[in-house]
Amino acid sequence: MMISTVLVATVTNHYCSNHVSGVMISDELSFQFSGFGGGFLMYDFSGRHDIVSFIKEVHAQGLYACLRIGPFIQSECGLPFWLHDIPGIVFRSDNEPFKVYMQNFTAKIVSMMKSENLYASQGGPIILSQIENEYGTVQKAYGQEGLAYVQWAAHMAEGLQTGVPWVMCKQNNAPDRMINSCNGKKCGQTFVGPNSPDKPAIWTENWTTRYRVYGEDAPVRSAEDIAFHVTLFIAAKKGSFVNYYMTMIFLLRPDFALQYHGGTNFGRTASAFVTTSYYDQAPLDEYGLIRQPKWGHLKELHAALKLCSTPLLSGVKVNLYLGPQQQAYIFNAVSGECAAFLINNDTINAASVPFRNASYDLPPMSISILPDCKNVSTQYTTRTMGRGEVLDAADMWQEFTEAIPNFDSTSTKSETLMEQMNTTKDSSDYLWYTSRFQLESSDTQAILEVSSLGHALHAFVNGQTVGSAHGSRKNPRFKFERRVSLSKGINYVSILSVMVGMPFLRPVSQFCLIRAFLERRAAGLRTVKIRDKQDNYDLTNYSWGYQIGLQGETLHIYTELGSSQVQWKTFSNAGNPLTWYKVDAPPGDAPVALNLASMGKGEAWVNGQSIGRYWPSYRSLNGSAQTWYNVPRSFLKPTGNLLVLLEENGGNPLQISLDTASISQVCGHVTASHMAPVSSWIEHHHRAKNPSKVSGRRPKVLLACPSKSKISRISFASYGTPLGNCTSSLALGTCHSQNSRTVVEEACLGKMKCSIAVSDRRFGGDPCPTEPKSLMVVAECQ
């Protein structure tokens, strides 16, 4: 079971009292086990897996839940490997063995929820459930058995009688009573719509970014792009539910949800080549810190949409074309209220369009929400990692180096190369392949050739390091070739094959249907050959010995108890591969990030709990995919914290630091032509014909530091024509009010949050009457 959600904030509906509104928490659940044997399955619902306590807390906070049972999940560890060993099983098909285990799991979760009265039909918070996950992207690979499976899954789920609707995402042929939904970035354009008129249009995963992959640059999606497609989905598709991947807030109806929070793939839960940090570019990052401008921009969007809730919920929709790439969606309520969405689909050019006796300027690729929403002010935050304690004293560290096994020391033997996952059963990322062969004379110019199905390897000949190699997310297969020195007589080859997560599932095409069948995936060594000056040796079908995992893993030396099972040595700085390092980590109470930029590849544990794999040495042109690793405060103790790292490639632990994640800087930029923050319209909404002209409501720069910190310094302030923006260097323009810094400091210093109206009067007069003006402020948080 995986809980991939975090509490965000409470949203209340001021204008639609006959419709429920609030925050929705979305849980994705997959198979998880604590043991499997003798035909019995044991589930683990302890600790962070305690889904019942989590849903109860959701209820206690007055929130709602969407329970996405799956049980298959795309990128988060998939299905447990023990299912692979069930005789005759075919995953996610009309296959009796798979259906038995899937039904047992689903029924188990539903039973747990029912027994605690957690469904909305019982007075609980769960108002939606989901079965399966994006099956429509692979269904064609299964033919008629895929269609039968979809029908069976729907019938099975409905038969559990939860009393709330069920969802199937990316399943356009979802059976009756199953709501088909969209996943993606542009569901306002790509969603075909509900497959029945009595089903709502819902967007179960709006990808605010994408998961990051080792060796690739970070995917970036702007706040403006997200807001555009959310608004388009609501206006064009009559959308009622949008889930920002990964925590939901619904605004207009019980089934309108939005998702916000990044996460962390602790332990070995990340799929192949996916970083430990997961969706860190979400409006709330993996540390729970606000990421601007996404947070603020979307908050304004949601407030604007809520002002339109009555015509959206009960109005009649009309589509009007305003130009070749411009159109309007208008919702007219019986009460006379109207909401209009003016859309410019031109990605390059702005457009001026007539609408109801007025002209509106539409920026490229934009949607203007009328009557009140025209533009949104901008705020940026800068997350920094405050340099904490640097663990640079050699006497702080101890090390333990793994022994390199050879053929004679292994207990498992085979006459061929064994597939890795079938051998390890996903109990470890590591599998040793060892063999031996005899030469009549020494050779210092021999070549070792290895072909691997993935994901990485470290090679040793006669106990000496030869080299390493790895594949990539797009192509996990790779070849390794190194010059080696061989001795006369018996030579030993030891190769450590490494997986970096279980295989993920890609959408299938007519040319590659096989990728749908996860139970057929393979990893590990495929061929091993030696070329020397006299002959070629194909070791592929020689006798091979195997060792699953590393000695340190077997002994759990990353725990207090297991640590005493081996003889640790003082730090040597030798940089040997396959070395464990341990140190006592310092205490603290801020979000902690372990800076592993100096390390190569491996895994880290804090007080026996894995904080995930690390791989800073695998770089793209713009650097490492991840260097800071989240250490939840719940993992730490007041004193005596044990930090253990398994380093595969060498690395330098003396440059590791325990840093603190914080928002150190906030920046706001608002022009005089911006509208006031949408939240300020609420009090005037019902008593003003044109809320944008209500006295006292002006555009404002809004600055906010995180909790427990205050604005300590104003590093830049200019009312006039400042140059630059919040993401680049700033400078004073030709027009600048000399009162800028004084006004801003009086309003903001020593406060957690502040607002400054953008007006000539606020700054003691107009510094340049003929120029359009704006206010730019950069503040430091401490």
Coordinates of N, CA and C in Angstrom, one line a residue, residues 29-32 41 43 69-71 98-112:
L29 N -3.2 3.3 -3.8 CA -2.9 2.1 -3.0 C -2.4 1.0 -4.0
S30 N -1.4 0.3 -3.6 CA -0.9 -0.9 -4.4 C -0.6 -2.0 -3.5
F31 N -0.5 -3.2 -4.1 CA -0.1 -4.4 -3.3 C 1.2 -4.1 -2.5
Q32 N 1.2 -4.5 -1.3 CA 2.4 -4.4 -0.4 C 2.3 -5.6 0.5
L41 N -0.9 -14.8 2.2 CA -0.5 -13.4 2.0 C -0.7 -12.6 3.2
Y43 N -0.5 -8.7 4.8 CA -0.5 -7.3 4.4 C 0.2 -6.5 5.5
I69 N -7.6 2.7 -5.4 CA -7.2 1.4 -4.9 C -6.2 0.7 -5.9
G70 N -6.4 0.9 -7.2 CA -5.5 0.4 -8.2 C -5.9 -1.1 -8.5
P71 N -5.1 -2.1 -8.1 CA -3.9 -2.0 -7.3 C -2.7 -1.7 -8.0
F98 N -4.5 -14.0 -11.4 CA -4.3 -12.5 -11.1 C -5.6 -12.0 -10.5
K99 N -6.8 -12.4 -11.1 CA -8.0 -11.8 -10.6 C -8.3 -12.2 -9.2
V100 N -7.9 -13.4 -8.8 CA -8.1 -13.8 -7.4 C -7.3 -12.9 -6.5
Y101 N -6.1 -12.6 -6.7 CA -5.3 -11.8 -5.8 C -5.7 -10.3 -5.9
M102 N -6.1 -9.9 -7.1 CA -6.6 -8.5 -7.2 C -7.9 -8.3 -6.4
Q103 N -8.8 -9.2 -6.5 CA -10.0 -9.1 -5.8 C -9.8 -9.2 -4.3
N104 N -8.9 -10.1 -3.9 CA -8.6 -10.2 -2.5 C -8.1 -8.9 -1.9
F105 N -7.2 -8.3 -2.6 CA -6.6 -7.0 -2.2 C -7.7 -5.9 -2.1
T106 N -8.4 -5.8 -3.2 CA -9.4 -4.7 -3.3 C -10.5 -4.9 -2.2
A107 N -10.9 -6.2 -2.0 CA -11.9 -6.4 -1.0 C -11.4 -6.2 0.4
K108 N -10.1 -6.5 0.6 CA -9.5 -6.2 1.9 C -9.5 -4.7 2.2
I109 N -9.1 -3.9 1.3 CA -9.1 -2.4 1.5 C -10.5 -1.9 1.8
V110 N -11.5 -2.4 0.9 CA -12.8 -1.9 1.1 C -13.4 -2.3 2.4
S111 N -13.1 -3.6 2.8 CA -13.6 -4.1 4.1 C -13.0 -3.3 5.3
M112 N -11.7 -2.9 5.2 CA -11.1 -2.1 6.2 C -11.8 -0.7 6.3

